[in-house]
């Protein structure tokens, strides 16, 4: 499991790598990481059955607000904009879905728990 220290960007990358491993173990196929448009980024784009997953990875220390709660309306709007652009550039018959991969760590950055929240929000929630 990832261990902390270093920059927030590096820790974020470690959590995204951790999420990718767990997602692949669960049968997802990772298509893209860190898809970026001006003002927004999709952490992970993956395929699971009939779904195209746009996955936001959120990590917080134990005792902080639930990582899922940190995906607020402005963040959801940015994710939706990035997803729309991704779909424009990569047409697919797959059904889009917005998921959150929530990680809770200890003070040293070690993973204590995680969960993959499928369908965490919809385009109507953005």
N, CA, C and O atoms as a DFTB+ gen file, in Angstrom:
504 C
 N C O
     1  1       0.833      -1.177       0.000
     2  2       0.000       0.000       0.000
     3  2       0.876       1.238       0.000
     4  3       1.967       1.239       0.571
     5  1       0.383       2.317      -0.659
     6  2       1.184       3.524      -0.727
     7  2       1.500       4.083       0.650
     8  3       0.713       3.958       1.588
     9  1       2.659       4.697       0.747
    10  2       3.083       5.340       1.970
    11  2       3.331       6.806       1.670
    12  3       3.778       7.152       0.576
    13  1       3.043       7.675       2.640
    14  2       3.060       9.118       2.448
    15  2       4.425       9.729       2.332
    16  3       5.429       9.056       2.101
    17  1       4.425      11.050       2.502
    18  2       5.630      11.836       2.370
    19  2       5.666      12.491       1.009
    20  3       5.003      12.034       0.078
    21  1       6.440      13.567       0.884
    22  2       6.612      14.203      -0.410
    23  2       5.477      15.126      -0.771
    24  3       4.646      15.479       0.064
    25  1       5.457      15.508      -2.026
    26  2       4.516      16.508      -2.503
    27  2       3.104      15.947      -2.635
    28  3       2.888      14.740      -2.742
    29  1       2.151      16.881      -2.622
    30  2       0.744      16.489      -2.793
    31  2       0.538      15.854      -4.165
    32  3      -0.237      14.907      -4.300
    33  1       1.232      16.372      -5.191
    34  2       1.094      15.812      -6.538
    35  2       1.570      14.363      -6.574
    36  3       0.924      13.505      -7.176
    37  1       2.702      14.095      -5.925
    38  2       3.220      12.727      -5.904
    39  2       2.282      11.814      -5.128
    40  3       2.002      10.695      -5.559
    41  1       1.795      12.289      -3.980
    42  2       0.856      11.473      -3.189
    43  2      -0.408      11.200      -3.991
    44  3      -0.949      10.095      -3.956
    45  1      -0.883      12.233      -4.728
    46  2      -2.059      12.031      -5.572
    47  2      -1.814      10.970      -6.626
    48  3      -2.680      10.136      -6.888
    49  1      -0.639      10.999      -7.230
    50  2      -0.280       9.982      -8.221
    51  2      -0.218       8.598      -7.613
    52  3      -0.630       7.620      -8.237
    53  1       0.303       8.511      -6.382
    54  2       0.355       7.221      -5.689
    55  2      -1.055       6.692      -5.421
    56  3      -1.313       5.499      -5.584
    57  1      -1.959       7.572      -5.013
    58  2      -3.334       7.145      -4.745
    59  2      -4.032       6.733      -6.040
    60  3      -4.821       5.788      -6.044
    61  1      -3.745       7.441      -7.142
    62  2      -4.320       7.053      -8.431
    63  2      -3.793       5.693      -8.863
    64  3      -4.553       4.880      -9.389
    65  1      -2.506       5.430      -8.652
    66  2      -1.937       4.121      -8.983
    67  2      -2.572       3.037      -8.129
    68  3      -2.890       1.955      -8.622
    69  1      -2.756       3.331      -6.840
    70  2      -3.419       2.388      -5.936
    71  2      -4.829       2.090      -6.448
    72  3      -5.249       0.934      -6.504
    73  1      -5.558       3.153      -6.821
    74  2      -6.921       2.980      -7.326
    75  2      -6.920       2.140      -8.601
    76  3      -7.756       1.250      -8.753
    77  1      -5.998       2.410      -9.512
    78  2      -5.932       1.639     -10.756
    79  2      -5.733       0.153     -10.474
    80  3      -6.371      -0.692     -11.103
    81  1      -4.858      -0.165      -9.540
    82  2      -4.624      -1.577      -9.185
    83  2      -5.900      -2.226      -8.670
    84  3      -6.250      -3.330      -9.087
    85  1      -6.599      -1.542      -7.762
    86  2      -7.830      -2.105      -7.202
    87  2      -8.903      -2.242      -8.283
    88  3      -9.624      -3.239      -8.323
    89  1      -9.006      -1.250      -9.152
    90  2      -9.997      -1.293     -10.226
    91  2      -9.717      -2.440     -11.190
    92  3     -10.638      -3.145     -11.599
    93  1      -8.448      -2.630     -11.554
    94  2      -8.097      -3.740     -12.445
    95  2      -8.378      -5.079     -11.776
    96  3      -8.849      -6.008     -12.431
    97  1      -8.099      -5.189     -10.492
    98  2      -8.412      -6.425      -9.756
    99  2      -9.904      -6.722      -9.794
   100  3     -10.311      -7.884      -9.777
   101  1     -10.722      -5.667      -9.847
   102  2     -12.175      -5.828      -9.872
   103  2     -12.710      -6.022     -11.295
   104  3     -13.920      -6.141     -11.491
   105  1     -11.813      -6.053     -12.288
   106  2     -12.240      -6.331     -13.653
   107  2     -12.356      -5.131     -14.567
   108  3     -12.782      -5.273     -15.714
   109  1     -11.993      -3.962     -14.096
   110  2     -12.021      -2.769     -14.949
   111  2     -10.806      -2.756     -15.868
   112  3      -9.754      -3.308     -15.544
   113  1     -10.974      -2.117     -17.016
   114  2      -9.865      -1.916     -17.937
   115  2      -9.552      -0.423     -17.959
   116  3     -10.393       0.384     -18.356
   117  1      -8.356      -0.059     -17.537
   118  2      -7.949       1.344     -17.496
   119  2      -7.654       1.796     -18.929
   120  3      -6.848       1.184     -19.630
   121  1      -8.311       2.867     -19.348
   122  2      -8.125       3.401     -20.696
   123  2      -7.203       4.609     -20.702
   124  3      -6.452       4.823     -21.653
   125  1      -7.264       5.398     -19.634
   126  2      -6.532       6.658     -19.618
   127  2      -6.392       7.144     -18.182
   128  3      -7.267       6.926     -17.344
   129  1      -5.255       7.817     -17.915
   130  2      -5.049       8.477     -16.627
   131  2      -4.726       9.941     -16.881
   132  3      -4.031      10.282     -17.838
   133  1      -5.230      10.782     -16.027
   134  2      -4.932      12.213     -16.054
   135  2      -5.261      12.864     -17.397
   136  3      -4.442      13.579     -17.975
   137  1      -6.463      12.606     -17.876
   138  2      -6.954      13.276     -19.083
   139  2      -7.265      14.722     -18.705
   140  3      -8.087      14.976     -17.824
   141  1      -6.612      15.659     -19.368
   142  2      -6.688      17.058     -18.962
   143  2      -7.202      17.957     -20.076
   144  3      -6.809      17.836     -21.237
   145  1      -8.100      18.869     -19.683
   146  2      -8.508      19.979     -20.528
   147  2      -8.262      21.232     -19.693
   148  3      -8.054      21.125     -18.484
   149  1      -8.280      22.410     -20.303
   150  2      -8.085      23.614     -19.490
   151  2      -9.119      23.688     -18.354
   152  3     -10.325      23.709     -18.601
   153  1      -8.636      23.725     -17.126
   154  2      -9.504      23.870     -15.963
   155  2     -10.074      22.594     -15.380
   156  3     -10.822      22.652     -14.405
   157  1      -9.743      21.437     -15.950
   158  2     -10.322      20.184     -15.431
   159  2      -9.443      18.994     -15.783
   160  3      -8.694      19.010     -16.760
   161  1      -9.558      17.962     -14.957
   162  2      -8.811      16.733     -15.197
   163  2      -9.642      15.537     -14.746
   164  3     -10.289      15.561     -13.699
   165  1      -9.604      14.495     -15.566
   166  2     -10.189      13.209     -15.191
   167  2      -9.042      12.352     -14.680
   168  3      -8.089      12.090     -15.415
   169  1      -9.123      11.912     -13.424
   170  2      -8.034      11.117     -12.864
   171  2      -7.868       9.796     -13.596
   172  3      -6.764       9.417     -13.987
   173  1      -8.993       9.099     -13.776
   174  2      -8.961       7.785     -14.424
   175  2     -10.174       7.658     -15.338
   176  3     -11.289       8.020     -14.965
   177  1      -9.942       7.143     -16.529
   178  2     -11.030       6.742     -17.425
   179  2     -10.865       5.240     -17.602
   180  3      -9.787       4.758     -17.949
   181  1     -11.950       4.505     -17.359
   182  2     -11.878       3.045     -17.416
   183  2     -13.145       2.483     -18.045
   184  3     -14.150       3.173     -18.214
   185  1     -13.054       1.219     -18.379
   186  2     -14.192       0.495     -18.936
   187  2     -14.556      -0.637     -17.992
   188  3     -13.689      -1.361     -17.503
   189  1     -15.855      -0.778     -17.741
   190  2     -16.364      -1.881     -16.921
   191  2     -17.666      -2.352     -17.547
   192  3     -18.702      -1.702     -17.408
   193  1     -17.611      -3.480     -18.233
   194  2     -18.801      -3.994     -18.901
   195  2     -19.328      -2.992     -19.912
   196  3     -18.611      -2.586     -20.827
   197  1     -20.586      -2.594     -19.745
   198  2     -21.231      -1.657     -20.667
   199  2     -20.981      -0.198     -20.297
   200  3     -21.560       0.699     -20.910
   201  1     -20.128       0.054     -19.303
   202  2     -19.924       1.414     -18.793
   203  2     -18.544       1.976     -19.116
   204  3     -17.539       1.265     -19.097
   205  1     -18.527       3.266     -19.410
   206  2     -17.307       4.045     -19.501
   207  2     -17.245       4.852     -18.208
   208  3     -18.097       5.704     -17.957
   209  1     -16.236       4.580     -17.398
   210  2     -16.145       5.184     -16.073
   211  2     -15.236       6.405     -16.084
   212  3     -14.111       6.358     -16.582
   213  1     -15.743       7.493     -15.527
   214  2     -14.950       8.682     -15.268
   215  2     -14.765       8.706     -13.757
   216  3     -15.706       8.973     -13.009
   217  1     -13.535       8.423     -13.314
   218  2     -13.302       8.175     -11.889
   219  2     -12.456       9.279     -11.277
   220  3     -11.342       9.555     -11.724
   221  1     -13.003       9.898     -10.256
   222  2     -12.294      10.900      -9.465
   223  2     -11.714      10.193      -8.242
   224  3     -12.443       9.552      -7.485
   225  1     -10.411      10.310      -8.055
   226  2      -9.752       9.706      -6.896
   227  2      -9.612      10.786      -5.824
   228  3      -9.038      11.846      -6.071
   229  1     -10.139      10.508      -4.635
   230  2     -10.076      11.462      -3.533
   231  2      -9.502      10.756      -2.310
   232  3     -10.013       9.723      -1.877
   233  1      -8.448      11.321      -1.768
   234  2      -7.816      10.758      -0.573
   235  2      -7.814      11.801       0.531
   236  3      -7.530      12.974       0.290
   237  1      -8.130      11.369       1.735
   238  2      -8.127      12.238       2.899
   239  2      -7.582      11.472       4.086
   240  3      -7.666      10.246       4.151
   241  1      -7.026      12.214       5.018
   242  2      -6.543      11.598       6.247
   243  2      -7.710      11.191       7.130
   244  3      -8.790      11.779       7.080
   245  1      -7.468      10.180       7.931
   246  2      -8.465       9.720       8.895
   247  2      -8.869      10.899       9.775
   248  3      -8.012      11.642      10.254
   249  1     -10.149      11.068       9.983
   250  2     -10.658      12.159      10.798
   251  2     -11.076      13.376       9.998
   252  3     -11.811      14.224      10.505
   253  1     -10.623      13.479       8.757
   254  2     -11.027      14.582       7.872
   255  2     -12.402      14.251       7.285
   256  3     -12.884      13.128       7.433
   257  1     -13.028      15.214       6.627
   258  2     -14.322      14.906       5.988
   259  2     -14.196      13.721       5.026
   260  3     -13.136      13.481       4.448
   261  1     -15.282      13.003       4.874
   262  2     -15.339      11.870       3.954
   263  2     -14.873      12.330       2.571
   264  3     -15.328      13.366       2.089
   265  1     -13.979      11.583       1.927
   266  2     -13.491      12.002       0.611
   267  2     -14.617      12.246      -0.399
   268  3     -14.514      13.140      -1.239
   269  1     -15.685      11.456      -0.319
   270  2     -16.802      11.612      -1.247
   271  2     -17.448      12.989      -1.105
   272  3     -17.905      13.567      -2.091
   273  1     -17.485      13.512       0.114
   274  2     -18.101      14.815       0.358
   275  2     -17.296      15.958      -0.255
   276  3     -17.817      17.064      -0.403
   277  1     -16.047      15.711      -0.611
   278  2     -15.206      16.775      -1.168
   279  2     -15.414      16.971      -2.665
   280  3     -14.827      17.876      -3.259
   281  1     -16.235      16.140      -3.272
   282  2     -16.549      16.305      -4.696
   283  2     -17.806      17.176      -4.770
   284  3     -18.925      16.687      -4.927
   285  1     -17.574      18.483      -4.652
   286  2     -18.680      19.436      -4.595
   287  2     -19.191      19.776      -5.998
   288  3     -18.667      19.289      -6.999
   289  1     -20.212      20.612      -6.049
   290  2     -20.843      20.948      -7.330
   291  2     -19.859      21.559      -8.336
   292  3     -19.863      21.145      -9.496
   293  1     -19.014      22.527      -7.943
   294  2     -18.048      23.047      -8.924
   295  2     -17.112      21.955      -9.461
   296  3     -16.786      21.951     -10.648
   297  1     -16.683      21.041      -8.604
   298  2     -15.819      19.944      -9.039
   299  2     -16.574      19.036     -10.004
   300  3     -16.030      18.625     -11.029
   301  1     -17.831      18.723      -9.675
   302  2     -18.642      17.875     -10.563
   303  2     -18.810      18.531     -11.933
   304  3     -18.772      17.842     -12.953
   305  1     -18.996      19.856     -11.973
   306  2     -19.141      20.569     -13.254
   307  2     -17.861      20.464     -14.078
   308  3     -17.917      20.261     -15.291
   309  1     -16.710      20.602     -13.422
   310  2     -15.443      20.477     -14.147
   311  2     -15.263      19.057     -14.686
   312  3     -14.807      18.867     -15.813
   313  1     -15.625      18.061     -13.872
   314  2     -15.523      16.668     -14.313
   315  2     -16.452      16.408     -15.501
   316  3     -16.082      15.710     -16.445
   317  1     -17.644      16.969     -15.445
   318  2     -18.594      16.808     -16.550
   319  2     -18.037      17.429     -17.828
   320  3     -18.145      16.836     -18.901
   321  1     -17.444      18.618     -17.723
   322  2     -16.863      19.270     -18.900
   323  2     -15.749      18.418     -19.497
   324  3     -15.667      18.263     -20.716
   325  1     -14.895      17.869     -18.644
   326  2     -13.809      17.021     -19.133
   327  2     -14.364      15.744     -19.762
   328  3     -13.864      15.291     -20.792
   329  1     -15.392      15.166     -19.148
   330  2     -16.000      13.947     -19.688
   331  2     -16.637      14.217     -21.053
   332  3     -16.518      13.403     -21.968
   333  1     -17.308      15.352     -21.186
   334  2     -17.909      15.696     -22.475
   335  2     -16.839      15.808     -23.565
   336  3     -17.026      15.332     -24.684
   337  1     -15.735      16.435     -23.226
   338  2     -14.635      16.578     -24.199
   339  2     -14.044      15.206     -24.543
   340  3     -13.769      14.912     -25.707
   341  1     -13.853      14.372     -23.515
   342  2     -13.309      13.030     -23.746
   343  2     -14.229      12.260     -24.710
   344  3     -13.759      11.622     -25.652
   345  1     -15.535      12.331     -24.461
   346  2     -16.486      11.613     -25.317
   347  2     -16.498      12.167     -26.744
   348  3     -16.683      11.416     -27.702
   349  1     -16.304      13.463     -26.880
   350  2     -16.222      14.073     -28.206
   351  2     -15.004      13.522     -28.956
   352  3     -15.083      13.226     -30.148
   353  1     -13.888      13.389     -28.253
   354  2     -12.649      12.912     -28.872
   355  2     -12.591      11.390     -29.007
   356  3     -11.873      10.864     -29.856
   357  1     -13.352      10.690     -28.166
   358  2     -13.331       9.221     -28.163
   359  2     -14.777       8.697     -28.169
   360  3     -15.248       8.195     -27.148
   361  1     -15.478       8.805     -29.291
   362  2     -16.870       8.339     -29.343
   363  2     -16.971       6.864     -28.942
   364  3     -16.102       6.055     -29.267
   365  1     -18.039       6.539     -28.239
   366  2     -18.238       5.173     -27.762
   367  2     -19.720       4.898     -27.582
   368  3     -20.519       5.816     -27.398
   369  1     -20.073       3.633     -27.637
   370  2     -21.443       3.217     -27.352
   371  2     -21.619       2.902     -25.864
   372  3     -22.729       2.623     -25.412
   373  1     -20.523       2.947     -25.110
   374  2     -20.608       2.654     -23.676
   375  2     -21.375       3.740     -22.937
   376  3     -21.360       4.906     -23.329
   377  1     -22.043       3.342     -21.866
   378  2     -22.810       4.264     -21.034
   379  2     -21.865       4.978     -20.063
   380  3     -21.204       4.314     -19.265
   381  1     -21.783       6.322     -20.110
   382  2     -20.904       7.038     -19.177
   383  2     -21.410       6.928     -17.739
   384  3     -22.613       6.905     -17.481
   385  1     -20.452       6.862     -16.813
   386  2     -20.797       6.820     -15.385
   387  2     -19.714       7.567     -14.611
   388  3     -18.524       7.431     -14.896
   389  1     -20.142       8.354     -13.635
   390  2     -19.211       9.093     -12.788
   391  2     -19.060       8.381     -11.454
   392  3     -20.024       8.228     -10.704
   393  1     -17.841       7.948     -11.171
   394  2     -17.527       7.237      -9.937
   395  2     -16.524       8.040      -9.117
   396  3     -15.818       8.902      -9.641
   397  1     -16.475       7.743      -7.831
   398  2     -15.447       8.306      -6.962
   399  2     -14.745       7.138      -6.278
   400  3     -15.387       6.234      -5.745
   401  1     -13.425       7.176      -6.303
   402  2     -12.614       6.190      -5.589
   403  2     -12.088       6.918      -4.359
   404  3     -11.191       7.756      -4.456
   405  1     -12.655       6.591      -3.203
   406  2     -12.363       7.301      -1.956
   407  2     -11.359       6.516      -1.120
   408  3     -11.539       5.322      -0.877
   409  1     -10.296       7.195      -0.681
   410  2      -9.239       6.571       0.101
   411  2      -9.082       7.337       1.418
   412  3      -9.076       8.568       1.438
   413  1      -8.956       6.590       2.505
   414  2      -8.666       7.184       3.818
   415  2      -7.291       6.688       4.238
   416  3      -7.011       5.490       4.212
   417  1      -6.427       7.644       4.631
   418  2      -5.059       7.303       5.019
   419  2      -4.789       7.708       6.465
   420  3      -5.537       8.481       7.064
   421  1      -3.697       7.162       7.010
   422  2      -3.259       7.602       8.328
   423  2      -2.358       8.828       8.157
   424  3      -2.177       9.308       7.037
   425  1      -1.802       9.331       9.238
   426  2      -0.982      10.545       9.190
   427  2       0.255      10.387       8.311
   428  3       0.760      11.364       7.758
   429  1       0.739       9.156       8.185
   430  2       1.921       8.895       7.354
   431  2       1.550       8.642       5.894
   432  3       2.430       8.449       5.054
   433  1       0.265       8.643       5.591
   434  2      -0.170       8.434       4.218
   435  2      -0.433       6.994       3.850
   436  3      -0.664       6.693       2.678
   437  1      -0.404       6.087       4.822
   438  2      -0.705       4.680       4.532
   439  2      -2.223       4.497       4.408
   440  3      -2.995       5.067       5.179
   441  1      -2.622       3.711       3.446
   442  2      -4.035       3.473       3.197
   443  2      -4.632       2.667       4.345
   444  3      -4.156       1.582       4.677
   445  1      -5.684       3.222       4.944
   446  2      -6.423       2.514       5.994
   447  2      -7.667       1.840       5.423
   448  3      -8.018       0.725       5.809
   449  1      -8.322       2.533       4.504
   450  2      -9.516       1.976       3.874
   451  2      -9.740       2.658       2.531
   452  3      -9.196       3.726       2.253
   453  1     -10.549       2.015       1.717
   454  2     -10.900       2.583       0.422
   455  2     -12.238       2.023      -0.011
   456  3     -12.680       0.974       0.457
   457  1     -12.873       2.753      -0.921
   458  2     -14.120       2.253      -1.511
   459  2     -14.308       2.871      -2.885
   460  3     -13.928       4.016      -3.132
   461  1     -14.892       2.099      -3.759
   462  2     -15.208       2.542      -5.111
   463  2     -16.697       2.824      -5.130
   464  3     -17.515       1.905      -5.133
   465  1     -17.037       4.088      -5.142
   466  2     -18.438       4.514      -5.133
   467  2     -18.918       4.633      -6.579
   468  3     -18.654       5.624      -7.259
   469  1     -19.628       3.598      -7.029
   470  2     -20.117       3.563      -8.408
   471  2     -21.328       4.481      -8.555
   472  3     -22.216       4.496      -7.704
   473  1     -21.350       5.243      -9.640
   474  2     -22.460       6.158      -9.871
   475  2     -22.575       7.192      -8.768
   476  3     -23.679       7.492      -8.313
   477  1     -21.455       7.739      -8.334
   478  2     -21.436       8.676      -7.214
   479  2     -22.248       9.932      -7.501
   480  3     -22.808      10.538      -6.587
   481  1     -22.311      10.317      -8.759
   482  2     -23.157      11.436      -9.164
   483  2     -23.480      11.293     -10.637
   484  3     -22.856      10.498     -11.341
   485  1     -24.451      12.059     -11.104
   486  2     -24.851      12.030     -12.510
   487  2     -24.629      13.414     -13.111
   488  3     -24.335      14.375     -12.399
   489  1     -24.772      13.498     -14.419
   490  2     -24.634      14.789     -15.095
   491  2     -25.671      15.779     -14.569
   492  3     -25.412      16.982     -14.528
   493  1     -26.831      15.290     -14.168
   494  2     -27.866      16.169     -13.611
   495  2     -27.458      16.784     -12.275
   496  3     -27.979      17.832     -11.892
   497  1     -26.527      16.141     -11.561
   498  2     -26.051      16.645     -10.266
   499  2     -24.995      17.737     -10.418
   500  3     -24.666      18.433      -9.457
   501  1     -24.470      17.879     -11.631
   502  2     -23.348      18.823     -11.849
   503  2     -23.836      20.260     -11.935
   504  3     -23.033      21.175     -12.114
